[in-house]
Amino acid sequence: RDLRERDGFVRRPIERVDFARDIVCVTLCPLTSRRVKQAKDRVVICPPYEWFYPLEGSERSAAVRRGVSAPLRDHLIERLAAGFAERDAGLSHVMHAYLRRWFDETTGWVRYYRDRLLRRPERIPRRLWKGTNGNIWLRTLAGVVKSRGGEVTGHDHAFGANYAENTLIPFNELQVVDTFVTYTRAHAELYERTGPALLFGGKMPRIEHVASEGGGEPALQRAEARPARTPRPVSTILHVTPYVTYDQFGAFPLMPVPVAFDWQARLFRMLQDMGYRVAQKPHPESVGPTPPAFARDFGVPALSGRFEDIYDDYDLILFDYPM
């Protein structure tokens, strides 16, 4: 009950979800949390592992994984190699061989889990809410829902990821969704303007945006209405980290975990030697905890809670990730 009062979502075992009538949400994020309070129908939160649970021993031994077809795989790798060549950075023969194995293994697992989903059609939602498309399992589930005539609604990441004309965010976010919800009319217009050229299949989804509780555009107007704060000397710094990941990689590379923690330790010591008091706000999606040594040896606490509730307690916010 306490959780329901906090974020508005119904929580129940997957066996008791009415997949024909309930809206099934697989992502807790600012936009889904806001929209659930406005929904007329029941919205049930179900984490992705309800469908993508690990293989049991017998299932593992019986699993037959078939990746994408060899001609499609080779075509994709050749297109990738051509892109590298255009920038005077060719792919070596070793990299070609590695990518072939990687495509076979990765797409084989995705196909296997997709087939396992289809063997339990009674557990496939008719209406699915999800957050970012950056998670392959959410994208796989969305594809299965759409293939069976269901409706998928995607929600923008964080507080509006499509912040400029030249981002590739629409390429990722507008796939396998019927409706995409973002924050402001300005965000929606950017998606509508840049999305069609970046879609590689299917039709452009309907783009919607939410209004604030007061009926206007959200955070931007509220921020503009705040009185300017009197400048003050900098004595406290809040270090905001990108998320820490062990095995993910993408278009915007992140530091490996040992390198990231070593860099942060050096940064904290330098700032303290300069006379500043430092705290850290880890990214909420980090896969592991902040090292206890940061608080023990440097006096740098790792803060939890909403960023909006704590950032104004510091004189300066330090980001060390360009994105």
Tab-separated table of C-alpha atoms in Angstrom:
chain	number	residue	atom	x	y	z
A	1	ARG	CA	0.000	0.000	0.000
A	2	ASP	CA	2.833	2.391	0.832
A	3	LEU	CA	4.343	1.862	-2.636
A	4	ARG	CA	0.951	2.397	-4.283
A	5	GLU	CA	0.547	5.683	-2.450
A	6	ARG	CA	4.059	6.754	-3.422
A	7	ASP	CA	3.994	6.123	-7.167
A	8	GLY	CA	0.427	5.090	-8.060
A	9	PHE	CA	1.241	1.687	-9.542
A	10	VAL	CA	-0.606	-1.530	-8.746
A	11	ARG	CA	1.734	-4.419	-7.918
A	12	ARG	CA	0.548	-7.998	-8.162
A	13	PRO	CA	1.950	-11.401	-9.189
A	14	ILE	CA	2.069	-11.843	-12.936
A	15	GLU	CA	-0.397	-14.740	-12.616
A	16	ARG	CA	-3.037	-12.235	-11.411
A	17	VAL	CA	-2.502	-9.622	-14.118
A	18	ASP	CA	-5.390	-9.259	-16.561
A	19	PHE	CA	-3.355	-9.059	-19.763
A	20	ALA	CA	-6.448	-8.432	-21.866
A	21	ARG	CA	-7.555	-5.330	-19.911
A	22	ASP	CA	-4.739	-4.011	-17.713
A	23	ILE	CA	-2.102	-1.592	-18.939
A	24	VAL	CA	1.163	-3.397	-18.191
A	25	CYS	CA	4.071	-1.083	-17.397
A	26	VAL	CA	7.635	-2.434	-17.334
A	27	THR	CA	9.519	0.774	-16.510
A	28	LEU	CA	9.453	3.097	-13.527
A	29	CYS	CA	10.514	6.519	-14.787
A	30	PRO	CA	9.374	10.126	-14.289
A	31	LEU	CA	6.935	10.042	-17.197
A	32	THR	CA	5.263	6.703	-16.386
A	33	SER	CA	4.987	7.773	-12.747
A	34	ARG	CA	3.264	10.981	-13.819
A	35	ARG	CA	0.919	9.351	-16.333
A	36	VAL	CA	-0.220	6.518	-14.060
A	37	LYS	CA	-1.929	9.102	-11.856
A	38	GLN	CA	-3.963	10.262	-14.853
A	39	ALA	CA	-4.815	6.830	-16.267
A	40	LYS	CA	-8.477	5.782	-16.338
A	41	ASP	CA	-7.660	2.070	-16.509
A	42	ARG	CA	-5.622	0.029	-14.055
A	43	VAL	CA	-1.869	0.170	-14.633
A	44	VAL	CA	0.094	-2.789	-13.265
A	45	ILE	CA	3.873	-2.619	-12.856
A	46	CYS	CA	5.681	-5.781	-13.953
A	47	PRO	CA	9.490	-5.882	-14.057
A	48	PRO	CA	11.058	-7.316	-17.243
A	49	TYR	CA	12.400	-10.414	-15.463
A	50	GLU	CA	8.817	-11.742	-15.329
A	51	TRP	CA	9.368	-12.618	-18.995
A	52	PHE	CA	13.161	-12.740	-19.280
A	53	TYR	CA	14.052	-14.869	-16.286
A	54	PRO	CA	17.283	-16.929	-16.400
A	55	LEU	CA	17.289	-20.352	-17.990
A	56	GLU	CA	16.873	-23.354	-15.714
A	57	GLY	CA	19.424	-26.155	-16.016
A	58	SER	CA	17.284	-28.401	-18.217
A	59	GLU	CA	16.180	-25.471	-20.339
A	60	ARG	CA	19.756	-24.330	-20.781
A	61	SER	CA	20.887	-27.707	-22.073
A	62	ALA	CA	17.931	-27.893	-24.474
A	63	ALA	CA	18.238	-24.358	-25.786
A	64	VAL	CA	18.842	-24.150	-29.516
A	65	ARG	CA	19.838	-20.633	-30.509
A	66	ARG	CA	19.645	-19.464	-34.102
A	67	GLY	CA	20.859	-15.975	-34.885
A	68	VAL	CA	19.987	-13.840	-37.880
A	69	SER	CA	20.603	-15.388	-41.257
A	70	ALA	CA	24.207	-15.458	-42.455
A	71	PRO	CA	23.498	-13.228	-45.522
A	72	LEU	CA	21.847	-10.562	-43.333
A	73	ARG	CA	24.641	-10.758	-40.767
A	74	ASP	CA	27.341	-10.403	-43.430
A	75	HIS	CA	25.485	-7.531	-45.103
A	76	LEU	CA	25.309	-5.628	-41.795
A	77	ILE	CA	28.996	-6.187	-41.092
A	78	GLU	CA	29.964	-5.037	-44.586
A	79	ARG	CA	27.914	-1.874	-44.169
A	80	LEU	CA	29.655	-1.274	-40.850
A	81	ALA	CA	33.046	-1.851	-42.455
A	82	ALA	CA	32.175	0.623	-45.231
A	83	GLY	CA	31.352	3.252	-42.621
A	84	PHE	CA	34.722	2.707	-40.967
A	85	ALA	CA	36.509	2.877	-44.325
A	86	GLU	CA	34.847	6.208	-45.163
A	87	ARG	CA	36.549	7.581	-42.062
A	88	ASP	CA	39.933	6.016	-42.863
A	89	ALA	CA	39.582	3.419	-40.098
A	90	GLY	CA	39.278	-0.029	-41.633
A	91	LEU	CA	38.084	-3.124	-39.779
A	92	SER	CA	40.732	-5.809	-39.483
A	93	HIS	CA	40.122	-9.448	-40.432
A	94	VAL	CA	40.193	-10.312	-36.735
A	95	MET	CA	37.442	-7.764	-36.045
A	96	HIS	CA	35.350	-9.190	-38.899
A	97	ALA	CA	35.556	-12.645	-37.338
A	98	TYR	CA	34.736	-11.292	-33.890
A	99	LEU	CA	31.701	-9.383	-35.160
A	100	ARG	CA	30.348	-12.464	-36.936
A	101	ARG	CA	30.530	-14.447	-33.697
A	102	TRP	CA	29.032	-11.539	-31.764
A	103	PHE	CA	26.072	-11.186	-34.157
A	104	ASP	CA	25.408	-14.931	-34.098
A	105	GLU	CA	25.549	-15.207	-30.308
A	106	THR	CA	23.598	-12.052	-29.488
A	107	THR	CA	20.809	-12.394	-32.032
A	108	GLY	CA	20.565	-16.092	-31.168
A	109	TRP	CA	19.770	-15.285	-27.544
A	110	VAL	CA	17.255	-12.606	-28.551
A	111	ARG	CA	15.502	-15.035	-30.901
A	112	TYR	CA	15.485	-17.729	-28.213
A	113	TYR	CA	13.835	-15.472	-25.632
A	114	ARG	CA	11.380	-14.179	-28.225
A	115	ASP	CA	10.338	-17.740	-29.098
A	116	ARG	CA	9.941	-18.531	-25.398
A	117	LEU	CA	7.668	-15.490	-25.033
A	118	LEU	CA	5.500	-16.674	-27.918
A	119	ARG	CA	5.042	-20.082	-26.277
A	120	ARG	CA	3.111	-18.332	-23.474
A	121	PRO	CA	0.689	-16.078	-25.403
A	122	GLU	CA	-1.566	-15.709	-22.349
A	123	ARG	CA	1.222	-13.664	-20.683
A	124	ILE	CA	1.663	-11.194	-23.547
A	125	PRO	CA	0.098	-7.792	-22.774
A	126	ARG	CA	-2.447	-6.153	-25.031
A	127	ARG	CA	-1.305	-2.709	-23.853
A	128	LEU	CA	2.317	-2.128	-22.881
A	129	TRP	CA	3.959	0.936	-21.342
A	130	LYS	CA	7.728	1.111	-21.285
A	131	GLY	CA	10.536	3.617	-20.931
A	132	THR	CA	13.642	3.954	-23.056
A	133	ASN	CA	14.345	1.621	-25.965
A	134	GLY	CA	17.943	1.351	-24.776
A	135	ASN	CA	17.129	-2.015	-23.171
A	136	ILE	CA	17.089	-4.877	-25.700
A	137	TRP	CA	14.655	-6.944	-23.609
A	138	LEU	CA	12.083	-4.156	-23.471
A	139	ARG	CA	12.442	-3.717	-27.231
A	140	THR	CA	12.000	-7.475	-27.723
A	141	LEU	CA	8.871	-7.532	-25.568
A	142	ALA	CA	7.481	-4.516	-27.415
A	143	GLY	CA	8.075	-6.224	-30.762
A	144	VAL	CA	6.184	-9.318	-29.618
A	145	VAL	CA	3.273	-7.204	-28.330
A	146	LYS	CA	3.029	-5.361	-31.653
A	147	SER	CA	3.311	-8.570	-33.689
A	148	ARG	CA	0.207	-9.872	-31.904
A	149	GLY	CA	-1.810	-6.720	-32.523
A	150	GLY	CA	-1.152	-5.067	-29.175
A	151	GLU	CA	-0.382	-1.418	-28.518
A	152	VAL	CA	2.967	-0.132	-27.243
A	153	THR	CA	3.542	3.261	-25.634
A	154	GLY	CA	7.128	4.429	-25.161
A	155	HIS	CA	8.219	7.169	-22.766
A	156	ASP	CA	11.131	9.565	-23.061
A	157	HIS	CA	14.262	8.932	-21.028
A	158	ALA	CA	15.068	11.054	-17.971
A	159	PHE	CA	13.765	14.593	-18.527
A	160	GLY	CA	13.748	14.792	-22.305
A	161	ALA	CA	16.586	13.167	-24.212
A	162	ASN	CA	15.953	14.649	-27.657
A	163	TYR	CA	17.515	18.001	-26.882
A	164	ALA	CA	18.945	19.026	-30.283
A	165	GLU	CA	18.360	18.661	-34.014
A	166	ASN	CA	21.421	16.471	-34.570
A	167	THR	CA	20.960	13.810	-31.887
A	168	LEU	CA	20.303	10.225	-32.927
A	169	ILE	CA	17.888	9.673	-30.039
A	170	PRO	CA	14.835	9.285	-32.342
A	171	PHE	CA	16.599	6.435	-34.176
A	172	ASN	CA	16.580	4.435	-30.957
A	173	GLU	CA	13.439	5.632	-29.202
A	174	LEU	CA	10.841	5.617	-31.999
A	175	GLN	CA	11.218	1.964	-33.019
A	176	VAL	CA	8.476	-0.582	-32.154
A	177	VAL	CA	6.139	1.920	-30.500
A	178	ASP	CA	2.694	3.129	-31.552
A	179	THR	CA	2.751	6.182	-29.294
A	180	PHE	CA	5.726	8.003	-27.852
A	181	VAL	CA	5.315	10.356	-24.899
A	182	THR	CA	7.743	13.165	-24.137
A	183	TYR	CA	7.688	16.212	-21.878
A	184	THR	CA	7.042	19.444	-23.721
A	185	ARG	CA	5.624	20.591	-27.018
A	186	ALA	CA	9.157	21.634	-27.993
A	187	HIS	CA	10.420	18.067	-27.411
A	188	ALA	CA	7.487	16.671	-29.392
A	189	GLU	CA	8.154	18.982	-32.349
A	190	LEU	CA	11.796	17.882	-32.437
A	191	TYR	CA	10.780	14.215	-32.572
A	192	GLU	CA	8.197	14.936	-35.279
A	193	ARG	CA	10.744	16.874	-37.329
A	194	THR	CA	13.778	14.575	-36.997
A	195	GLY	CA	12.141	11.181	-36.479
A	196	PRO	CA	10.951	10.253	-39.999
A	197	ALA	CA	14.447	10.436	-41.520
A	198	LEU	CA	15.876	8.168	-38.793
A	199	LEU	CA	13.278	5.381	-38.772
A	200	PHE	CA	14.481	2.268	-40.572
A	201	GLY	CA	11.146	0.455	-40.739
A	202	GLY	CA	7.538	0.867	-39.796
A	203	LYS	CA	5.577	4.064	-39.578
A	204	MET	CA	6.214	7.128	-37.497
A	205	PRO	CA	4.538	6.761	-34.092
A	206	ARG	CA	2.138	9.318	-32.693
A	207	ILE	CA	4.060	11.820	-30.530
A	208	GLU	CA	2.396	13.126	-27.377
A	209	HIS	CA	3.611	15.372	-24.603
A	210	VAL	CA	2.433	15.827	-21.047
A	211	ALA	CA	1.412	18.981	-19.248
A	212	SER	CA	2.429	19.894	-15.747
A	213	GLU	CA	0.025	19.547	-12.869
A	214	GLY	CA	-0.800	23.227	-13.359
A	215	GLY	CA	-1.805	22.659	-16.982
A	216	GLY	CA	1.156	24.283	-18.748
A	217	GLU	CA	4.515	23.009	-19.921
A	218	PRO	CA	6.461	21.296	-17.124
A	219	ALA	CA	9.792	22.085	-15.486
A	220	LEU	CA	10.996	24.751	-17.943
A	221	GLN	CA	8.378	27.341	-16.964
A	222	ARG	CA	8.826	26.637	-13.277
A	223	ALA	CA	12.600	27.068	-13.572
A	224	GLU	CA	12.236	30.375	-15.399
A	225	ALA	CA	9.882	31.646	-12.701
A	226	ARG	CA	12.362	31.079	-9.871
A	227	PRO	CA	14.038	34.234	-8.580
A	228	ALA	CA	17.731	34.558	-9.358
A	229	ARG	CA	19.945	33.486	-6.475
A	230	THR	CA	22.554	35.874	-5.151
A	231	PRO	CA	26.004	34.636	-6.257
A	232	ARG	CA	28.001	33.096	-3.446
A	233	PRO	CA	31.584	31.892	-3.104
A	234	VAL	CA	32.120	28.280	-4.145
A	235	SER	CA	32.890	26.077	-1.146
A	236	THR	CA	30.731	22.983	-1.806
A	237	ILE	CA	30.696	20.837	-4.954
A	238	LEU	CA	28.258	18.121	-6.031
A	239	HIS	CA	29.890	15.604	-8.374
A	240	VAL	CA	27.291	13.979	-10.679
A	241	THR	CA	28.432	10.731	-12.281
A	242	PRO	CA	27.341	8.919	-15.433
A	243	TYR	CA	26.091	5.423	-14.729
A	244	VAL	CA	28.657	2.759	-13.894
A	245	THR	CA	28.388	-0.364	-16.016
A	246	TYR	CA	30.327	-3.606	-16.161
A	247	ASP	CA	29.453	-4.975	-19.571
A	248	GLN	CA	27.540	-2.441	-21.673
A	249	PHE	CA	28.930	-0.342	-24.465
A	250	GLY	CA	27.414	2.012	-26.971
A	251	ALA	CA	27.872	5.043	-29.153
A	252	PHE	CA	28.929	7.170	-26.173
A	253	PRO	CA	31.703	5.199	-24.423
A	254	LEU	CA	31.892	5.117	-20.636
A	255	MET	CA	34.954	4.486	-18.492
A	256	PRO	CA	35.513	0.897	-17.349
A	257	VAL	CA	34.642	0.527	-13.668
A	258	PRO	CA	38.242	0.420	-12.290
A	259	VAL	CA	39.229	3.433	-14.389
A	260	ALA	CA	36.120	5.398	-13.371
A	261	PHE	CA	36.639	4.802	-9.644
A	262	ASP	CA	40.367	5.559	-9.881
A	263	TRP	CA	39.616	8.823	-11.695
A	264	GLN	CA	36.974	9.805	-9.130
A	265	ALA	CA	39.329	9.107	-6.215
A	266	ARG	CA	41.997	11.337	-7.779
A	267	LEU	CA	39.411	14.030	-8.521
A	268	PHE	CA	38.113	14.055	-4.935
A	269	ARG	CA	41.615	14.326	-3.470
A	270	MET	CA	42.480	17.196	-5.808
A	271	LEU	CA	39.282	19.121	-4.997
A	272	GLN	CA	39.774	18.615	-1.273
A	273	ASP	CA	43.368	19.789	-1.517
A	274	MET	CA	41.945	22.947	-3.125
A	275	GLY	CA	39.738	23.475	-0.072
A	276	TYR	CA	36.346	22.313	-1.342
A	277	ARG	CA	33.788	20.096	0.403
A	278	VAL	CA	32.598	17.409	-2.035
A	279	ALA	CA	29.607	15.070	-2.247
A	280	GLN	CA	28.670	12.647	-5.018
A	281	LYS	CA	25.314	11.893	-6.684
A	282	PRO	CA	25.634	8.500	-8.429
A	283	HIS	CA	23.524	7.766	-11.484
A	284	PRO	CA	20.406	5.815	-10.399
A	285	GLU	CA	20.990	3.134	-13.065
A	286	SER	CA	24.523	2.238	-11.924
A	287	VAL	CA	24.909	-1.509	-11.591
A	288	GLY	CA	27.020	-1.413	-8.443
A	289	PRO	CA	27.348	0.696	-5.308
A	290	THR	CA	29.772	3.564	-4.881
A	291	PRO	CA	32.955	2.315	-3.122
A	292	PRO	CA	32.660	2.727	0.671
A	293	ALA	CA	36.238	4.057	0.597
A	294	PHE	CA	34.977	7.324	-0.904
A	295	ALA	CA	33.119	8.166	2.303
A	296	ARG	CA	35.650	6.509	4.617
A	297	ASP	CA	38.902	7.819	3.157
A	298	PHE	CA	37.807	11.042	1.436
A	299	GLY	CA	34.721	12.063	3.409
A	300	VAL	CA	32.693	12.104	0.172
A	301	PRO	CA	29.182	10.781	0.843
A	302	ALA	CA	27.156	9.125	-1.930
A	303	LEU	CA	23.762	10.837	-1.905
A	304	SER	CA	20.465	9.159	-2.729
A	305	GLY	CA	17.053	10.633	-3.369
A	306	ARG	CA	15.835	12.904	-6.132
A	307	PHE	CA	18.423	15.155	-7.727
A	308	GLU	CA	15.977	18.096	-7.731
A	309	ASP	CA	15.695	17.889	-3.946
A	310	ILE	CA	19.413	18.190	-3.204
A	311	TYR	CA	21.214	20.080	-5.957
A	312	ASP	CA	20.430	23.520	-4.564
A	313	ASP	CA	22.353	22.684	-1.370
A	314	TYR	CA	25.646	23.016	-3.288
A	315	ASP	CA	27.451	25.976	-4.794
A	316	LEU	CA	28.648	24.187	-7.911
A	317	ILE	CA	27.594	21.055	-9.825
A	318	LEU	CA	30.415	19.162	-11.542
A	319	PHE	CA	29.744	16.861	-14.519
A	320	ASP	CA	32.661	14.919	-15.978
A	321	TYR	CA	30.808	13.269	-18.878
A	322	PRO	CA	30.250	15.405	-22.015
A	323	MET	CA	26.872	13.842	-22.840
